[in-house]
Tab-separated table of C-alpha atoms and ligand atoms in Angstrom:
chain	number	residue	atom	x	y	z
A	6	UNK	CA	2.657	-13.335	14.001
A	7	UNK	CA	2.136	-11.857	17.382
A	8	UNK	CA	-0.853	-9.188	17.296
A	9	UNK	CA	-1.203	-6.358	20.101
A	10	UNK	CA	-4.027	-4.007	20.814
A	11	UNK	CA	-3.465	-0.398	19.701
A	12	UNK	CA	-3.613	2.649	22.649
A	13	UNK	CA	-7.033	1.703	23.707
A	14	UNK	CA	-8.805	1.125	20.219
A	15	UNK	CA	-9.304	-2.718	20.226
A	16	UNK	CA	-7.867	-2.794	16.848
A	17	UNK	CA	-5.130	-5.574	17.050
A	18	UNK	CA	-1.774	-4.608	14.708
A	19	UNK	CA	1.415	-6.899	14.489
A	20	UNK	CA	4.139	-6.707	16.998
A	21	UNK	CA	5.919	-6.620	14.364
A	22	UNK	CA	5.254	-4.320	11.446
A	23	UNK	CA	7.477	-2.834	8.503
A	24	UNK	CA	9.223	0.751	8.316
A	25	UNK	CA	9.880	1.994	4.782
A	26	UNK	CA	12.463	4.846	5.304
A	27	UNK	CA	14.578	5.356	2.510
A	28	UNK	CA	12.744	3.273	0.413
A	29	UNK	CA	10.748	4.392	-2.834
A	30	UNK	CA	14.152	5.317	-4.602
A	31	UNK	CA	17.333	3.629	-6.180
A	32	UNK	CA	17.209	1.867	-9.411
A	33	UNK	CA	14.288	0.100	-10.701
A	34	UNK	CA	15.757	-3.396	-9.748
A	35	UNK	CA	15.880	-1.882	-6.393
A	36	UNK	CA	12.451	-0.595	-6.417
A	37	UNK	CA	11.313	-4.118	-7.222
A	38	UNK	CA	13.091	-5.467	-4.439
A	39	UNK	CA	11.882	-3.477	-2.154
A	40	UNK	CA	8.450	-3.784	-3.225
A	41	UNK	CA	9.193	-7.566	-3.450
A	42	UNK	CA	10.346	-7.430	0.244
A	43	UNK	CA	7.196	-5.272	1.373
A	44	UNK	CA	4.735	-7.837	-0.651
A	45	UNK	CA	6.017	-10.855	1.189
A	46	UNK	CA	6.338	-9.529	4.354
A	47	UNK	CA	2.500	-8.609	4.131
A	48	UNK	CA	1.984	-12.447	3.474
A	49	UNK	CA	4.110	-13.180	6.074
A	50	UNK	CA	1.567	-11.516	8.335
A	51	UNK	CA	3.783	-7.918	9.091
A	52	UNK	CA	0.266	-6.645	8.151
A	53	UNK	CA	1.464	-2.959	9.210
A	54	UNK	CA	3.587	-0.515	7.238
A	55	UNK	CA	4.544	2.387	8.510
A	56	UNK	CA	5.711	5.279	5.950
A	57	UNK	CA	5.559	9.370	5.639
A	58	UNK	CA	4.901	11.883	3.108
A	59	UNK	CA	8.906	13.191	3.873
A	60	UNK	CA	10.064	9.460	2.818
A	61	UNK	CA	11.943	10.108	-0.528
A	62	UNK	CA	9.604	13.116	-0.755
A	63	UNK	CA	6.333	11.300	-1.351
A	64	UNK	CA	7.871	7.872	-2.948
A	65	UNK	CA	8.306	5.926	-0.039
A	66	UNK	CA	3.937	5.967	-0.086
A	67	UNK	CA	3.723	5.664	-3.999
A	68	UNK	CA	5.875	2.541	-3.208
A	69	UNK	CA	3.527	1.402	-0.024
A	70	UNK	CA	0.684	2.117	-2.807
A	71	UNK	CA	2.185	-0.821	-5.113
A	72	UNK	CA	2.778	-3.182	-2.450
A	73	UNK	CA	-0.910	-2.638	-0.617
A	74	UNK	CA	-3.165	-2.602	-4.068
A	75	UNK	CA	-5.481	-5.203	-4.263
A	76	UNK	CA	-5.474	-5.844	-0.286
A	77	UNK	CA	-6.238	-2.989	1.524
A	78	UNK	CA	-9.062	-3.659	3.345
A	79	UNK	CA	-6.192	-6.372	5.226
A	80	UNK	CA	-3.288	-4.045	5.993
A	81	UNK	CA	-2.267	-1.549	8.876
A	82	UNK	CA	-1.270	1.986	6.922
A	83	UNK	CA	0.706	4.217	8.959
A	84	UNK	CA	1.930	7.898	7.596
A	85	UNK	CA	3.190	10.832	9.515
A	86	UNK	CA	2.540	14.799	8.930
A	87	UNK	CA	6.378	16.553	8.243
A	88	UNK	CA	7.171	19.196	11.394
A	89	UNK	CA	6.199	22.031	9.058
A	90	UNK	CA	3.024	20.726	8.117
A	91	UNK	CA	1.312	21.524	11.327
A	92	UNK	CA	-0.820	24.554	10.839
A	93	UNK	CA	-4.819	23.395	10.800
A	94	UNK	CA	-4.859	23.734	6.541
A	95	UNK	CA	-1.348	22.109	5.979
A	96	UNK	CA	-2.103	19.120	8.007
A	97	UNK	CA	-5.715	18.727	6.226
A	98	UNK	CA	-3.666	19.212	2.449
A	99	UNK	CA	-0.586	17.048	3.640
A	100	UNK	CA	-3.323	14.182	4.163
A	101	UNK	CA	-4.944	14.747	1.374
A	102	UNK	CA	-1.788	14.482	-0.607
A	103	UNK	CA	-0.724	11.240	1.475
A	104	UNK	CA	-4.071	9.666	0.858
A	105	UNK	CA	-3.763	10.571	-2.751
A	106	UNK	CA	-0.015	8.669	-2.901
A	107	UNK	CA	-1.079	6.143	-1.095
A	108	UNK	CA	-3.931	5.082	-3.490
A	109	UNK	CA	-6.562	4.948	-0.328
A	110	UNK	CA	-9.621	6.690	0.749
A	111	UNK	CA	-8.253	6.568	4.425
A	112	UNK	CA	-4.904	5.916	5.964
A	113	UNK	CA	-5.412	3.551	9.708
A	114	UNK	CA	-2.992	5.742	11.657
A	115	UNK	CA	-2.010	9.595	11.098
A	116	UNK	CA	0.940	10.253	13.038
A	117	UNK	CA	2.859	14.057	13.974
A	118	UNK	CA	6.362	13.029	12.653
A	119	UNK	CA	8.120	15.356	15.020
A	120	UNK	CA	6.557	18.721	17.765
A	121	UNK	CA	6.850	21.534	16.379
A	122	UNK	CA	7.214	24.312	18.956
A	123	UNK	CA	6.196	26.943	16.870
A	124	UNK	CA	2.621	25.856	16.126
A	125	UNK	CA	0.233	25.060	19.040
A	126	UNK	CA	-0.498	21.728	19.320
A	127	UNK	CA	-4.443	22.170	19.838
A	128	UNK	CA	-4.347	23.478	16.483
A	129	UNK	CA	-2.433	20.699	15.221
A	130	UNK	CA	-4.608	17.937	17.135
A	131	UNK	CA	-8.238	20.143	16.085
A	132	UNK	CA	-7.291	19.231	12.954
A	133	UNK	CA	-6.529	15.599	13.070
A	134	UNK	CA	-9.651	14.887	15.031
A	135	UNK	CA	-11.295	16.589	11.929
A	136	UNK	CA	-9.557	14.313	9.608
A	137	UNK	CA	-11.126	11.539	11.765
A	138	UNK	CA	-14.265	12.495	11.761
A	139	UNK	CA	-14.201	12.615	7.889
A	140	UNK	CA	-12.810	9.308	7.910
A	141	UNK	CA	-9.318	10.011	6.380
A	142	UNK	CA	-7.910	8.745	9.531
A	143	UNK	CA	-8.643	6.093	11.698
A	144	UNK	CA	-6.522	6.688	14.682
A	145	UNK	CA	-4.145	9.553	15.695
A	146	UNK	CA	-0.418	9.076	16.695
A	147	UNK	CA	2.672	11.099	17.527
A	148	UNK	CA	6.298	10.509	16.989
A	149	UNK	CA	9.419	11.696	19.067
A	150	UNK	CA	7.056	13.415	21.402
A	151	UNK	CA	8.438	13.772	25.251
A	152	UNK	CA	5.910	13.284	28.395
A	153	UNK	CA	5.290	16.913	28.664
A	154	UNK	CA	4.397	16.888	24.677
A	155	UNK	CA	2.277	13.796	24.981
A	156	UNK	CA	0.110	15.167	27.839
A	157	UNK	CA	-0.196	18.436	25.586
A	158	UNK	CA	-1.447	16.232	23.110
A	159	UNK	CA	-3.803	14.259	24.627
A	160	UNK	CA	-5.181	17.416	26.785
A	161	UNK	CA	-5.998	18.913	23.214
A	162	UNK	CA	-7.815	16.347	21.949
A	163	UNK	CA	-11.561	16.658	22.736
A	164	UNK	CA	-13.121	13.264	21.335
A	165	UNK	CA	-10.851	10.823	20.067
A	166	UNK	CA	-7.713	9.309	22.183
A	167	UNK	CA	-4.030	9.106	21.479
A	168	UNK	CA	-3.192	5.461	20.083
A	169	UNK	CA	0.245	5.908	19.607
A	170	UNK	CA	3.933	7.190	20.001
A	171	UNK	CA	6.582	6.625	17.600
A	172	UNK	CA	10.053	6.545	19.478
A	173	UNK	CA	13.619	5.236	18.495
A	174	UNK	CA	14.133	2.427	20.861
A	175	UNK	CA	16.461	-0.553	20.153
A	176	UNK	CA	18.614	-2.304	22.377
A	177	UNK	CA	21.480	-0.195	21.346
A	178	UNK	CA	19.033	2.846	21.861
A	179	UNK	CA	17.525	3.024	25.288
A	180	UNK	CA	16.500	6.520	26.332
A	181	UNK	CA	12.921	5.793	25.701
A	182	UNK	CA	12.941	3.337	29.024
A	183	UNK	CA	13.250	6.617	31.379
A	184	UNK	CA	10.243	8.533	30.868
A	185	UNK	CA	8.666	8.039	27.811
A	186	UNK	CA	7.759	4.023	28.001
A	187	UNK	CA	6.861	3.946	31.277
A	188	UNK	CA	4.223	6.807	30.861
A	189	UNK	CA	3.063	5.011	27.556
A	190	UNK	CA	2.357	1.766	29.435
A	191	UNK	CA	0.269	3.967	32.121
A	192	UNK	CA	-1.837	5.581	29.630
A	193	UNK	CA	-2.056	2.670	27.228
A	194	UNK	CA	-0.460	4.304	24.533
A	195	UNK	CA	1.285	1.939	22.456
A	196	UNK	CA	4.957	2.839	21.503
A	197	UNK	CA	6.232	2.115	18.066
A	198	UNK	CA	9.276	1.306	18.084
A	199	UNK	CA	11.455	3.069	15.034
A	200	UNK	CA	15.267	1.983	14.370
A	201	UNK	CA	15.165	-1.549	16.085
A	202	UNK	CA	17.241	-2.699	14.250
A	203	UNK	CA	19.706	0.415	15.236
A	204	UNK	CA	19.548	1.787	11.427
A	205	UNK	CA	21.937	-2.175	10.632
A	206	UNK	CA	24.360	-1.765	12.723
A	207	UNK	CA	23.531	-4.708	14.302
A	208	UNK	CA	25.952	-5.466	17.012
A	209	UNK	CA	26.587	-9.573	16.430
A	210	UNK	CA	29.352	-9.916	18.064
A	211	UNK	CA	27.966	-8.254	21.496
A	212	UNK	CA	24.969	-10.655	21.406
A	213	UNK	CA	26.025	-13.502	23.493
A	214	UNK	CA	26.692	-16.587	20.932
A	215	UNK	CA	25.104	-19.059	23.580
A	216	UNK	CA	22.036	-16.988	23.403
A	217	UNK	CA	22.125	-17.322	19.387
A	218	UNK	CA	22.359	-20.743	19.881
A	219	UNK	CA	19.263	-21.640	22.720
A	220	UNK	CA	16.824	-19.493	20.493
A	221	UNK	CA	18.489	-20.405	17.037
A	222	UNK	CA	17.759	-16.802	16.775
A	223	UNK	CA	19.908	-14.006	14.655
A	224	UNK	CA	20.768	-11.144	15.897
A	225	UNK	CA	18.619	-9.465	14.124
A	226	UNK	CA	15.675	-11.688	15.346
A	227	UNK	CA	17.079	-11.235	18.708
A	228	UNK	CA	17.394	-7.023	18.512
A	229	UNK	CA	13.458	-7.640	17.523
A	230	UNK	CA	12.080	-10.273	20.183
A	231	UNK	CA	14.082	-7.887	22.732
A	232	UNK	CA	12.245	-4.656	21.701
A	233	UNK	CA	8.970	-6.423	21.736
A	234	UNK	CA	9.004	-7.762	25.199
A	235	UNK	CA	7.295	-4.959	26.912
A	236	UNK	CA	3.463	-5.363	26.286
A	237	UNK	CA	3.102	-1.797	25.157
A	238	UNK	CA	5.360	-2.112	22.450
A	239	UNK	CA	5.473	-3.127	18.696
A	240	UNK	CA	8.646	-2.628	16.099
A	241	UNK	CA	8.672	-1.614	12.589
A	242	UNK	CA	12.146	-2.416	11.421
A	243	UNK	CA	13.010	-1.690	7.492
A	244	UNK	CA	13.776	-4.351	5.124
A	245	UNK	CA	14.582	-3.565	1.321
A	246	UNK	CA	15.839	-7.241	1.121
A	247	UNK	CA	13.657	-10.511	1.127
A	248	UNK	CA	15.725	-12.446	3.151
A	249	UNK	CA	15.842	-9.744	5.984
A	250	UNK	CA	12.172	-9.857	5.966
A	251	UNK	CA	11.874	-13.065	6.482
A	252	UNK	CA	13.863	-13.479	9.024
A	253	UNK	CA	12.444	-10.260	11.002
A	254	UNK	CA	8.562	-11.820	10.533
A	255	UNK	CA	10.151	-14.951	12.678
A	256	UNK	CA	11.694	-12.862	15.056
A	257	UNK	CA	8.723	-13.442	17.514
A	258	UNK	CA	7.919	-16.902	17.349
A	259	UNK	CA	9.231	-17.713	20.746
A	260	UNK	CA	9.674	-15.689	23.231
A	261	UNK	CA	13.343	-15.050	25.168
A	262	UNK	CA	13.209	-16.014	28.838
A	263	UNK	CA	13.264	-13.610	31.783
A	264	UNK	CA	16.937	-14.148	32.370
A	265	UNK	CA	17.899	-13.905	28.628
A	266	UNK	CA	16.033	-10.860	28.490
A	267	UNK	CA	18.087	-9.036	31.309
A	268	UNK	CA	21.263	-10.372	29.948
A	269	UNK	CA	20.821	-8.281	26.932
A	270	UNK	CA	19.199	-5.608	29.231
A	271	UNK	CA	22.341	-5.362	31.207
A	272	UNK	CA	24.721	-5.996	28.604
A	273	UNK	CA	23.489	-3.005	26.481
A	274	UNK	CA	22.888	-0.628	28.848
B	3	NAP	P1	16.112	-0.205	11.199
B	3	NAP	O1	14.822	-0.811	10.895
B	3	NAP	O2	16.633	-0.249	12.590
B	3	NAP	O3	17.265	-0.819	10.276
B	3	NAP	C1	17.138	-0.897	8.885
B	3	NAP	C2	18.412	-1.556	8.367
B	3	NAP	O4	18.502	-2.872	8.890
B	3	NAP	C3	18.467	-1.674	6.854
B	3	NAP	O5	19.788	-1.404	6.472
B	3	NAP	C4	18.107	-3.130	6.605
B	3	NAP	O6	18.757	-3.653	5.457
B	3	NAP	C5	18.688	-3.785	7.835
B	3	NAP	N1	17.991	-5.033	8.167
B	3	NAP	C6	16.659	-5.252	8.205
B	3	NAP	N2	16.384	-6.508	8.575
B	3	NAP	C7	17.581	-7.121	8.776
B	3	NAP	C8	17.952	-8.422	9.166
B	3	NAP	N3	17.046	-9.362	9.452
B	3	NAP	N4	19.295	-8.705	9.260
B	3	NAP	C9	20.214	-7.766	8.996
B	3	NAP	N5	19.904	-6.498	8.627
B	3	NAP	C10	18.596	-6.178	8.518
B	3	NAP	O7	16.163	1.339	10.777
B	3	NAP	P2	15.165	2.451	10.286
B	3	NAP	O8	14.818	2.291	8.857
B	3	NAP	O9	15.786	3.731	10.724
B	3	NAP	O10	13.864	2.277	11.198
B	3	NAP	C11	12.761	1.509	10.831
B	3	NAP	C12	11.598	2.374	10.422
B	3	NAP	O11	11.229	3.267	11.468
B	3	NAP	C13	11.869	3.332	9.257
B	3	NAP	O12	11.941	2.671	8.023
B	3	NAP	C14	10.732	4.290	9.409
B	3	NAP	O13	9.518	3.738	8.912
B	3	NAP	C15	10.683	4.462	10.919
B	3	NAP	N6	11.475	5.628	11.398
B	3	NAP	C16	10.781	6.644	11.965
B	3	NAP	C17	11.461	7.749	12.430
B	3	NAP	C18	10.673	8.859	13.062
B	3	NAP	O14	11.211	9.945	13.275
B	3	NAP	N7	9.423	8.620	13.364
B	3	NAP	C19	12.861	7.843	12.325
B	3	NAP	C20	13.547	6.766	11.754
B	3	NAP	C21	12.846	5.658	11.301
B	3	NAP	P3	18.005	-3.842	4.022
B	3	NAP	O15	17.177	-2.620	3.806
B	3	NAP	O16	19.153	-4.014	3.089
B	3	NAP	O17	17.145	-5.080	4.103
């Protein structure tokens, strides 16, 4: 696996990493599967899982809990605050409550899942550098959070820096490339890429067969090797299935070459 530094921290996560929407419920041979599918792609070296106390209302993390036990100390844990959670208290009791799920003292990266307009974001950011200075958080993120947003962010932080910004990108989702991914790679934010995989609706008959062919790449593995090209970016695609997982933890092995690249870049755009 590929690793890449994190904002400015020095702390090196995958490139790519594992997303656990939707995951935490079904039947109990699907919960095995999925926690099956999270175990091995840990081994596989997708050392970062990225979940949030609004997945399946608190399961998705009792899941991440199952799959992490024993090996803590050697894994990435993402979670995000819910939009109404943002008021100083809530966001100190919806860690709490996250940590508590998650069966861990401290979670590696708190994230805002999405601005909320209504609460001011100094108060929002006061108390996430107070959850990092008890050591319930490691790092601070964002998600879905425009330029404007991020700068509001970052201005209201007194002591510890933004690492991250959680954005859909995808090759079949490409806003992110006109504002918000450029500014990222200025300020060394790193942008997490959510829905790489466009949510599987992978589009394999768009994807050039010759390319599938050169790289003896899927599509899927290309979709992930695309997203991960630019420096300042690392994926966290969803796999309930251990075949998918394996196939998204080889995704990076090569790289695609500069004219591949902007193939797909033109052909999706
Ligand atoms: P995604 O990762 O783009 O796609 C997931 C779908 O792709 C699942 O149906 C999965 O099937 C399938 N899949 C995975 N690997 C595959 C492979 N190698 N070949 C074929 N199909 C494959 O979608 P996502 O779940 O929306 O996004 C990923 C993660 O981003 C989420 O789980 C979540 O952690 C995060 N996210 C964050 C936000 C936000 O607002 N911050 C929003 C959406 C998502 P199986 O499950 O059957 O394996």
């Amino acid at each position: 696996m590929e690793f890449r530094e994190l904002g400015k921290t020095h702390e090196s996560v995958p490139v790519v990493g594992m997303g656990t929407w939707k995951m935490g419920t079904g039947s109990q041979e699907e919960l095995t599967n999925q926690l099956h599918a999270l175990r091995r792609g840990l081994d596989l070296g997708m050392t970062l899982i990225d979940t949030a106390e609004i997945y399946g209302n608190g399961k998705a993390e009792e899941l991440v809990a199952n799959a992490i036990k024993g090996k803590r100390e050697s894994i990435f844990v993402a979670t995000k605050v819910w939009s109404e959670h943002l008021h100083y208290d809530d966001v100190i009791r919806a860690c709490r409550g996250s940590l508590e799920r998650l069966g861990t003292a401290y979670v590696d990266l708190y994230q805002v899942h999405w601005p909320n307009p209504q609460v001011p974001v100094r108060e929002t950011m006061r108390a996430m550098e107070r959850l990092v200075a008890q050591g319930k958080t490691r790092y601070i993120g964002v998600s879905n959070f425009n330029v404007k947003q991020l700068q509001d962010a970052q201005d209201s932080l007194a002591k510890v820096e933004l690492a991250s910004n959680q954005v859909e990108y995808s090759l079949l989702s490409r806003s992110a490339e006109r504002e918000v991914i450029p500014y990222c790679e200025k300020q060394k934010i790193t942008v997490i890429a959510y829905s790489p995989l466009a949510r599987g609706r992978i589009p394999g008959s768009k994807i050039p067969a010759i390319l599938l062919k050169r790289y003896s790449m899927t599509a899927a593995q290309i979709m992930l090797n695309w997203v991960t090209a630019n420096k300042q970016v690392i994926a966290i695609p969803k796999a309930s299935r251990v075949d998918h997982v394996e196939e998204n933890a080889k995704s990076v092995q090569i790289r695609l070459e500069s004219d591949d690249f902007s193939l797909l870049s033109r052909l999706f755009v």
